[in-house]
């Protein structure tokens, strides 16, 4: 770590005399970063999203210990186009019917056994909300997923959150499969949907393009098997792997405060295996994992790669989207959480300070 004084000294040596208010041009910042061997990142949002995706989940040590892991599949699309109904049909459940106002408000994570190659294979599905207010959840869902399933209602066509969901999937660099839903309805026009999708750059496989599109009815279950088979084929091509025999790391997909249980967070394990008793740090929160619950609310002792799990035992509610990691001791966890909190505080100060204007006193 380099102290502030050292950097000030360096600036003086270059003839730059900062006083109370230090205004650094981009060039000076670059010069300082080069001197101290720090990577310069221009913080434009698309770049940041790319960086988040590229951020290595696997370490070099994992590479010769990789095992196949279940695919994580995120269902996205415009409000009411039938995302939850599709998952209900796949899971033989009735979540959509019990939702307040018929609208999904959080990310649901479910493990499903899908028959493929003559045997049941585990898949993890994330159901995201389609309402325009929940864009951050769609972005998050796209970031942790291996494949995006975009649901478009054939009687309603491409709508604002359809386009938004496609953009998230593209930004995350994941393959897209389109489910054209509600083909049982009067006024359903799946060909029109395919035409409109091709005009925004998603060319159906059927027409020589590279995007698989399956016409389904989530309500009646029509062609859902075809859709699942397509999903399994695309996942197989990706050769999804992780090292289950190491400390877990992954992403928080939801978090909140439960009156009796305290902070509760849903994690997706992306590498390693999370175990009861592990010490985790996630964002500004940390703690010892007191209990783990699977997607059916059943207590479990551990969760391996791709598996969603509810975690109890954190000192605070982390932010959805935070990454989590198992560390060696509570002291390390506390230290990392605190330095993360400091970092976030500085980020907020920088944001307030605006373009290039950093007051030294505001950093104190
Ligand atoms: P949000 O989560 O709020 O974005 O909605 P959603 O995309 O999950 O839609 P949901 O599954 O809640 O379905 C919305 C409505 O469409 C419900 O009344 C469903 O019964 C109906 N629906 C879903 N799929 C089909 C279908 O294939 N055919 C017909 N006729 N109705 C469907
Ligand atoms: Mg829904």
Short mmCIF file of C-alpha atoms and ligand atoms in Angstrom, two decimals:
data_model
loop_
_atom_site.label_atom_id
_atom_site.label_comp_id
_atom_site.label_asym_id
_atom_site.label_seq_id
_atom_site.Cartn_x
_atom_site.Cartn_y
_atom_site.Cartn_z
CA UNK A 1 0.00 0.00 0.00
CA UNK A 2 1.13 3.49 -0.80
CA UNK A 3 0.53 6.30 1.64
CA UNK A 4 -1.07 9.57 0.69
CA UNK A 5 2.09 11.39 1.79
CA UNK A 6 4.21 9.34 -0.59
CA UNK A 7 1.98 10.20 -3.53
CA UNK A 8 2.00 13.87 -2.57
CA UNK A 9 5.79 13.69 -2.44
CA UNK A 10 5.85 12.15 -5.89
CA UNK A 11 3.59 14.91 -7.23
CA UNK A 12 5.85 17.59 -5.71
CA UNK A 13 8.86 15.93 -7.34
CA UNK A 14 7.08 16.30 -10.70
CA UNK A 15 6.45 19.98 -10.01
CA UNK A 16 2.74 19.52 -9.27
CA UNK A 17 1.93 21.43 -6.11
CA UNK A 18 -1.34 20.34 -4.59
CA UNK A 19 -2.82 22.56 -1.90
CA UNK A 20 -6.02 22.04 0.09
CA UNK A 21 -8.01 21.10 -2.99
CA UNK A 22 -6.31 18.67 -5.33
CA UNK A 23 -7.57 18.64 -8.86
CA UNK A 24 -5.92 15.99 -10.98
CA UNK A 25 -6.30 15.75 -14.70
CA UNK A 26 -6.77 12.32 -16.23
CA UNK A 27 -3.19 12.44 -17.48
CA UNK A 28 -1.77 13.10 -14.01
CA UNK A 29 -3.87 10.27 -12.55
CA UNK A 30 -2.52 7.96 -15.26
CA UNK A 31 1.03 9.10 -14.53
CA UNK A 32 0.64 8.40 -10.79
CA UNK A 33 -0.92 5.01 -11.49
CA UNK A 34 1.92 4.05 -13.80
CA UNK A 35 4.50 5.12 -11.23
CA UNK A 36 2.87 2.92 -8.59
CA UNK A 37 1.94 0.09 -10.93
CA UNK A 38 -1.81 0.42 -10.45
CA UNK A 39 -4.20 -0.50 -13.25
CA UNK A 40 -6.16 2.46 -14.61
CA UNK A 41 -9.86 1.82 -15.13
CA UNK A 42 -12.08 4.30 -16.91
CA UNK A 43 -15.33 3.88 -15.03
CA UNK A 44 -17.84 3.73 -17.84
CA UNK A 45 -20.73 1.46 -16.91
CA UNK A 46 -20.46 -1.04 -19.77
CA UNK A 47 -16.77 -1.54 -19.07
CA UNK A 48 -17.55 -2.09 -15.38
CA UNK A 49 -20.13 -4.71 -16.27
CA UNK A 50 -17.64 -6.49 -18.51
CA UNK A 51 -15.04 -6.44 -15.77
CA UNK A 52 -17.52 -7.92 -13.32
CA UNK A 53 -18.20 -10.76 -15.68
CA UNK A 54 -14.58 -11.44 -16.48
CA UNK A 55 -13.62 -11.33 -12.84
CA UNK A 56 -12.22 -14.80 -12.48
CA UNK A 57 -14.33 -17.20 -10.51
CA UNK A 58 -11.78 -19.95 -11.04
CA UNK A 59 -8.23 -19.63 -9.75
CA UNK A 60 -5.21 -21.16 -11.49
CA UNK A 61 -5.09 -23.82 -8.77
CA UNK A 62 -8.56 -25.03 -9.74
CA UNK A 63 -7.74 -25.80 -13.33
CA UNK A 64 -6.65 -29.41 -12.89
CA UNK A 65 -9.40 -30.17 -10.35
CA UNK A 66 -12.45 -29.17 -12.35
CA UNK A 67 -15.65 -31.20 -12.32
CA UNK A 68 -18.87 -30.70 -14.25
CA UNK A 69 -21.40 -28.50 -12.47
CA UNK A 70 -25.13 -27.91 -13.07
CA UNK A 71 -26.07 -25.06 -15.43
CA UNK A 72 -27.55 -21.87 -13.96
CA UNK A 73 -30.39 -20.68 -16.19
CA UNK A 74 -32.02 -17.29 -15.76
CA UNK A 75 -35.53 -16.62 -17.06
CA UNK A 76 -36.03 -13.01 -18.09
CA UNK A 77 -38.53 -10.97 -20.04
CA UNK A 78 -41.32 -8.40 -19.95
CA UNK A 79 -43.87 -8.33 -17.14
CA UNK A 80 -46.65 -10.93 -17.44
CA UNK A 81 -45.10 -12.73 -20.39
CA UNK A 82 -45.18 -15.98 -18.41
CA UNK A 83 -41.75 -16.49 -16.79
CA UNK A 84 -43.05 -17.78 -13.46
CA UNK A 85 -45.70 -19.88 -15.21
CA UNK A 86 -42.97 -21.53 -17.28
CA UNK A 87 -41.02 -22.40 -14.13
CA UNK A 88 -44.21 -23.56 -12.46
CA UNK A 89 -44.82 -25.96 -15.30
CA UNK A 90 -41.22 -27.20 -15.19
CA UNK A 91 -41.33 -27.60 -11.39
CA UNK A 92 -44.95 -28.80 -11.27
CA UNK A 93 -45.61 -25.97 -8.81
CA UNK A 94 -48.01 -23.04 -8.53
CA UNK A 95 -45.95 -20.03 -7.51
CA UNK A 96 -47.45 -17.59 -10.07
CA UNK A 97 -50.97 -18.03 -8.69
CA UNK A 98 -49.90 -17.05 -5.17
CA UNK A 99 -47.88 -13.92 -6.04
CA UNK A 100 -49.19 -10.56 -4.82
CA UNK A 101 -50.92 -8.86 -7.77
CA UNK A 102 -49.59 -11.66 -10.00
CA UNK A 103 -46.22 -9.89 -10.13
CA UNK A 104 -42.85 -11.40 -9.24
CA UNK A 105 -40.94 -9.10 -6.87
CA UNK A 106 -37.72 -10.96 -6.15
CA UNK A 107 -35.35 -13.49 -7.64
CA UNK A 108 -36.48 -17.04 -7.06
CA UNK A 109 -33.82 -19.75 -7.26
CA UNK A 110 -34.84 -23.37 -7.80
CA UNK A 111 -33.15 -26.68 -8.38
CA UNK A 112 -34.88 -28.88 -10.95
CA UNK A 113 -34.15 -32.36 -12.28
CA UNK A 114 -34.43 -32.32 -16.06
CA UNK A 115 -34.31 -35.60 -18.00
CA UNK A 116 -31.55 -35.52 -20.62
CA UNK A 117 -29.52 -38.29 -22.23
CA UNK A 118 -31.78 -40.82 -20.52
CA UNK A 119 -31.11 -39.63 -16.98
CA UNK A 120 -32.21 -36.78 -14.72
CA UNK A 121 -29.75 -33.88 -14.66
CA UNK A 122 -29.70 -31.11 -12.10
CA UNK A 123 -30.35 -27.57 -13.37
CA UNK A 124 -30.69 -24.36 -11.41
CA UNK A 125 -33.31 -21.87 -12.57
CA UNK A 126 -33.52 -18.25 -11.54
CA UNK A 127 -36.88 -16.52 -11.98
CA UNK A 128 -36.54 -12.75 -12.33
CA UNK A 129 -39.25 -10.07 -12.19
CA UNK A 130 -40.39 -8.46 -15.45
CA UNK A 131 -41.72 -5.25 -13.94
CA UNK A 132 -39.70 -2.26 -15.10
CA UNK A 133 -38.83 -1.28 -11.52
CA UNK A 134 -36.64 -4.36 -11.08
CA UNK A 135 -33.93 -3.76 -13.69
CA UNK A 136 -31.12 -4.28 -11.17
CA UNK A 137 -32.42 -7.76 -10.41
CA UNK A 138 -32.45 -8.65 -14.10
CA UNK A 139 -28.90 -7.38 -14.46
CA UNK A 140 -27.84 -9.45 -11.45
CA UNK A 141 -29.63 -12.52 -12.76
CA UNK A 142 -27.84 -12.15 -16.08
CA UNK A 143 -24.46 -11.82 -14.40
CA UNK A 144 -24.60 -15.10 -12.48
CA UNK A 145 -26.21 -17.14 -15.21
CA UNK A 146 -24.79 -19.51 -17.80
CA UNK A 147 -27.69 -19.12 -20.23
CA UNK A 148 -30.44 -16.49 -20.49
CA UNK A 149 -33.91 -17.73 -21.39
CA UNK A 150 -35.82 -14.77 -22.77
CA UNK A 151 -39.60 -15.23 -22.58
CA UNK A 152 -41.68 -13.27 -25.10
CA UNK A 153 -45.48 -13.54 -25.17
CA UNK A 154 -46.62 -14.27 -28.70
CA UNK A 155 -49.74 -12.10 -28.29
CA UNK A 156 -47.82 -9.09 -27.01
CA UNK A 157 -44.46 -9.18 -28.82
CA UNK A 158 -41.25 -7.38 -27.96
CA UNK A 159 -41.76 -4.92 -25.11
CA UNK A 160 -39.36 -2.58 -23.25
CA UNK A 161 -38.19 -5.14 -20.67
CA UNK A 162 -37.73 -7.74 -23.43
CA UNK A 163 -35.15 -5.47 -25.03
CA UNK A 164 -33.65 -4.64 -21.67
CA UNK A 165 -33.29 -8.31 -20.73
CA UNK A 166 -31.61 -9.05 -24.07
CA UNK A 167 -29.18 -6.19 -23.43
CA UNK A 168 -28.31 -7.60 -19.97
CA UNK A 169 -27.70 -11.05 -21.43
CA UNK A 170 -25.48 -9.59 -24.14
CA UNK A 171 -23.56 -7.45 -21.65
CA UNK A 172 -22.97 -10.57 -19.54
CA UNK A 173 -21.81 -12.44 -22.64
CA UNK A 174 -24.11 -15.43 -22.09
CA UNK A 175 -25.94 -17.44 -24.76
CA UNK A 176 -29.59 -16.56 -25.34
CA UNK A 177 -32.48 -18.97 -25.89
CA UNK A 178 -35.88 -17.47 -26.71
CA UNK A 179 -39.11 -19.02 -25.46
CA UNK A 180 -42.01 -17.65 -27.49
CA UNK A 181 -44.84 -18.17 -25.02
CA UNK A 182 -48.64 -18.17 -24.96
CA UNK A 183 -48.96 -19.76 -28.40
CA UNK A 184 -52.29 -21.21 -27.20
CA UNK A 185 -53.84 -17.74 -27.09
CA UNK A 186 -56.05 -16.13 -29.71
CA UNK A 187 -54.04 -13.44 -31.40
CA UNK A 188 -50.74 -15.23 -30.77
CA UNK A 189 -48.35 -14.49 -33.64
CA UNK A 190 -45.04 -16.28 -33.06
CA UNK A 191 -43.73 -15.55 -36.57
CA UNK A 192 -44.17 -11.86 -35.98
CA UNK A 193 -42.14 -12.18 -32.75
CA UNK A 194 -39.38 -13.98 -34.68
CA UNK A 195 -39.38 -11.26 -37.32
CA UNK A 196 -39.17 -8.53 -34.73
CA UNK A 197 -36.37 -10.33 -32.89
CA UNK A 198 -34.37 -10.73 -36.07
CA UNK A 199 -34.76 -7.04 -36.76
CA UNK A 200 -33.00 -6.32 -33.45
CA UNK A 201 -30.18 -8.73 -34.18
CA UNK A 202 -31.46 -12.05 -32.82
CA UNK A 203 -31.72 -14.31 -35.85
CA UNK A 204 -33.66 -17.56 -35.21
CA UNK A 205 -31.80 -20.82 -35.85
CA UNK A 206 -34.81 -21.91 -37.88
CA UNK A 207 -34.00 -19.11 -40.32
CA UNK A 208 -30.28 -19.81 -40.44
CA UNK A 209 -29.31 -17.68 -37.46
CA UNK A 210 -27.72 -18.71 -34.19
CA UNK A 211 -30.47 -18.09 -31.63
CA UNK A 212 -32.60 -21.12 -30.69
CA UNK A 213 -36.27 -20.14 -30.41
CA UNK A 214 -38.94 -22.51 -29.13
CA UNK A 215 -42.68 -21.82 -29.38
CA UNK A 216 -44.35 -22.87 -26.17
CA UNK A 217 -47.39 -22.61 -23.97
CA UNK A 218 -46.28 -22.43 -20.35
CA UNK A 219 -49.92 -22.76 -19.30
CA UNK A 220 -50.57 -25.98 -21.20
CA UNK A 221 -47.00 -27.24 -21.15
CA UNK A 222 -46.87 -27.46 -24.93
CA UNK A 223 -43.27 -27.83 -26.27
CA UNK A 224 -41.74 -27.17 -22.86
CA UNK A 225 -39.86 -30.48 -23.27
CA UNK A 226 -38.35 -29.15 -26.52
CA UNK A 227 -37.32 -25.99 -24.73
CA UNK A 228 -35.64 -27.98 -21.94
CA UNK A 229 -33.85 -30.17 -24.43
CA UNK A 230 -32.53 -27.06 -26.21
CA UNK A 231 -31.41 -25.66 -22.87
CA UNK A 232 -29.57 -28.88 -22.02
CA UNK A 233 -27.87 -29.03 -25.42
CA UNK A 234 -26.63 -25.46 -25.12
CA UNK A 235 -25.40 -26.06 -21.55
CA UNK A 236 -23.61 -29.23 -22.57
CA UNK A 237 -21.69 -27.28 -25.21
CA UNK A 238 -20.51 -24.86 -22.56
CA UNK A 239 -18.77 -27.59 -20.52
CA UNK A 240 -19.56 -25.86 -17.27
CA UNK A 241 -17.08 -26.76 -14.59
CA UNK A 242 -15.92 -25.77 -11.14
CA UNK A 243 -13.73 -27.17 -8.39
CA UNK A 244 -16.03 -28.47 -5.65
CA UNK A 245 -13.12 -29.27 -3.33
CA UNK A 246 -12.13 -25.83 -2.17
CA UNK A 247 -13.45 -22.91 -0.15
CA UNK A 248 -16.62 -21.52 -1.64
CA UNK A 249 -17.07 -18.26 -3.45
CA UNK A 250 -20.00 -16.85 -5.33
CA UNK A 251 -22.63 -14.11 -5.44
CA UNK A 252 -25.42 -12.88 -3.19
CA UNK A 253 -28.64 -12.92 -5.19
CA UNK A 254 -31.01 -11.76 -2.47
CA UNK A 255 -30.74 -10.59 1.10
CA UNK A 256 -32.99 -9.26 3.80
CA UNK A 257 -33.68 -9.07 7.51
CA UNK A 258 -35.84 -11.78 9.04
CA UNK A 259 -37.54 -10.88 12.34
CA UNK A 260 -36.54 -14.08 14.09
CA UNK A 261 -33.51 -15.29 12.13
CA UNK A 262 -31.68 -11.97 11.59
CA UNK A 263 -29.87 -11.27 8.31
CA UNK A 264 -30.72 -13.90 5.70
CA UNK A 265 -28.97 -14.06 2.33
CA UNK A 266 -29.42 -16.28 -0.70
CA UNK A 267 -26.08 -17.20 -2.23
CA UNK A 268 -25.28 -18.88 -5.50
CA UNK A 269 -22.12 -20.86 -5.00
CA UNK A 270 -19.99 -20.43 -8.14
CA UNK A 271 -16.89 -22.34 -7.12
CA UNK A 272 -16.05 -24.60 -4.20
CA UNK A 273 -18.43 -25.97 -1.59
CA UNK A 274 -20.02 -23.85 1.14
CA UNK A 275 -20.36 -25.64 4.48
CA UNK A 276 -22.05 -25.02 7.78
CA UNK A 277 -19.48 -23.47 10.13
CA UNK A 278 -17.58 -21.72 7.31
CA UNK A 279 -16.60 -18.11 7.85
CA UNK A 280 -17.73 -15.87 5.03
CA UNK A 281 -17.23 -12.30 4.04
CA UNK A 282 -19.66 -10.73 1.59
CA UNK A 283 -19.40 -7.07 0.80
CA UNK A 284 -19.53 -5.20 4.08
CA UNK A 285 -21.05 -8.15 5.96
CA UNK A 286 -19.35 -11.19 7.48
CA UNK A 287 -20.01 -14.03 9.88
CA UNK A 288 -19.94 -17.71 10.60
CA UNK A 289 -22.49 -19.77 8.65
CA UNK A 290 -24.86 -20.98 11.41
CA UNK A 291 -27.35 -22.70 9.15
CA UNK A 292 -27.90 -23.42 5.47
CA UNK A 293 -31.27 -24.02 3.81
CA UNK A 294 -31.85 -25.37 0.33
CA UNK A 295 -34.44 -24.05 -2.16
CA UNK A 296 -37.17 -26.08 -0.48
CA UNK A 297 -36.38 -24.60 2.95
CA UNK A 298 -34.75 -27.81 4.13
CA UNK A 299 -31.67 -27.62 6.36
CA UNK A 300 -28.52 -28.78 4.61
CA UNK A 301 -24.89 -29.11 5.65
CA UNK A 302 -23.32 -27.90 2.44
CA UNK A 303 -23.90 -26.51 -1.05
CA UNK A 304 -21.63 -27.14 -4.04
CA UNK A 305 -21.08 -25.29 -7.34
CA UNK A 306 -24.16 -23.69 -9.00
CA UNK A 307 -26.36 -24.46 -6.00
CA UNK A 308 -28.48 -21.68 -4.46
CA UNK A 309 -28.57 -21.70 -0.69
CA UNK A 310 -29.97 -19.53 2.10
CA UNK A 311 -27.42 -18.51 4.68
CA UNK A 312 -27.96 -17.53 8.32
CA UNK A 313 -25.24 -16.17 10.58
CA UNK A 314 -24.11 -12.91 8.95
CA UNK A 315 -23.65 -9.84 11.17
CA UNK A 316 -25.39 -7.61 8.65
CA UNK A 317 -27.55 -7.70 5.55
CA UNK A 318 -25.25 -7.78 2.49
CA UNK A 319 -26.25 -6.14 -0.78
CA UNK A 320 -27.71 -8.32 -3.47
CA UNK A 321 -24.99 -8.54 -6.11
CA UNK A 322 -22.16 -8.62 -3.55
CA UNK A 323 -19.64 -11.38 -3.95
CA UNK A 324 -19.00 -13.73 -1.06
CA UNK A 325 -15.96 -15.75 -0.16
CA UNK A 326 -14.98 -18.18 2.59
CA UNK A 327 -11.97 -17.02 4.59
CA UNK A 328 -9.77 -18.56 7.28
CA UNK A 329 -10.88 -16.73 10.41
CA UNK A 330 -13.36 -14.25 11.82
CA UNK A 331 -10.55 -11.71 12.20
CA UNK A 332 -9.72 -11.88 8.50
CA UNK A 333 -13.42 -11.66 7.66
CA UNK A 334 -13.91 -8.62 9.88
CA UNK A 335 -10.86 -6.91 8.43
CA UNK A 336 -11.96 -7.53 4.82
CA UNK A 337 -15.52 -6.39 5.53
CA UNK A 338 -14.20 -3.22 7.15
CA UNK A 339 -11.82 -2.41 4.34
CA UNK A 340 -14.66 -2.99 1.90
CA UNK A 341 -16.78 -0.57 3.95
CA UNK A 342 -13.96 2.00 3.80
CA UNK A 343 -13.64 1.51 0.07
CA UNK A 344 -17.36 2.02 -0.43
CA UNK A 345 -17.25 5.14 1.75
CA UNK A 346 -14.46 6.56 -0.43
CA UNK A 347 -16.44 5.69 -3.55
CA UNK A 348 -19.36 7.69 -2.20
CA UNK A 349 -17.08 10.63 -1.40
CA UNK A 350 -15.59 10.49 -4.90
CA UNK A 351 -19.07 10.44 -6.37
CA UNK A 352 -20.00 13.52 -4.36
CA UNK A 353 -16.73 15.21 -5.23
CA UNK A 354 -17.60 14.87 -8.91
CA UNK A 355 -15.35 14.91 -11.95
CA UNK A 356 -11.69 14.99 -11.01
CA UNK A 357 -12.31 17.10 -7.91
CA UNK A 358 -10.97 15.40 -4.82
CA UNK A 359 -10.50 17.41 -1.66
CA UNK A 360 -7.83 15.99 0.59
CA UNK A 361 -9.89 16.81 3.66
CA UNK A 362 -12.82 14.80 2.31
CA UNK A 363 -10.63 11.72 2.20
CA UNK A 364 -9.56 12.02 5.83
P1 LIG B 1 -43.76 -11.05 -13.81
O1 LIG B 1 -42.98 -11.97 -12.95
O2 LIG B 1 -44.62 -10.14 -13.01
O3 LIG B 1 -42.91 -10.32 -14.78
O4 LIG B 1 -44.75 -11.97 -14.71
P2 LIG B 1 -44.41 -13.38 -15.36
O5 LIG B 1 -43.66 -13.19 -16.61
O6 LIG B 1 -43.81 -14.27 -14.34
O7 LIG B 1 -45.84 -13.90 -15.77
P3 LIG B 1 -46.74 -14.99 -15.05
O8 LIG B 1 -46.13 -16.33 -15.17
O9 LIG B 1 -47.06 -14.50 -13.68
O10 LIG B 1 -48.01 -15.00 -16.00
C1 LIG B 1 -48.79 -13.86 -16.24
C2 LIG B 1 -50.16 -14.29 -16.72
O11 LIG B 1 -50.06 -14.92 -17.99
C3 LIG B 1 -50.84 -15.31 -15.79
O12 LIG B 1 -52.20 -14.99 -15.73
C4 LIG B 1 -50.62 -16.62 -16.50
O13 LIG B 1 -51.63 -17.58 -16.22
C5 LIG B 1 -50.67 -16.20 -17.97
N1 LIG B 1 -49.91 -17.12 -18.83
C6 LIG B 1 -48.61 -17.48 -18.67
N2 LIG B 1 -48.24 -18.33 -19.64
C7 LIG B 1 -49.32 -18.53 -20.43
C8 LIG B 1 -49.59 -19.31 -21.61
O14 LIG B 1 -48.73 -20.03 -22.14
N3 LIG B 1 -50.82 -19.23 -22.15
C9 LIG B 1 -51.80 -18.46 -21.60
N4 LIG B 1 -52.98 -18.44 -22.19
N5 LIG B 1 -51.60 -17.71 -20.50
C10 LIG B 1 -50.38 -17.73 -19.91
MG1 LIG B 2 -43.02 -13.86 -12.55
#
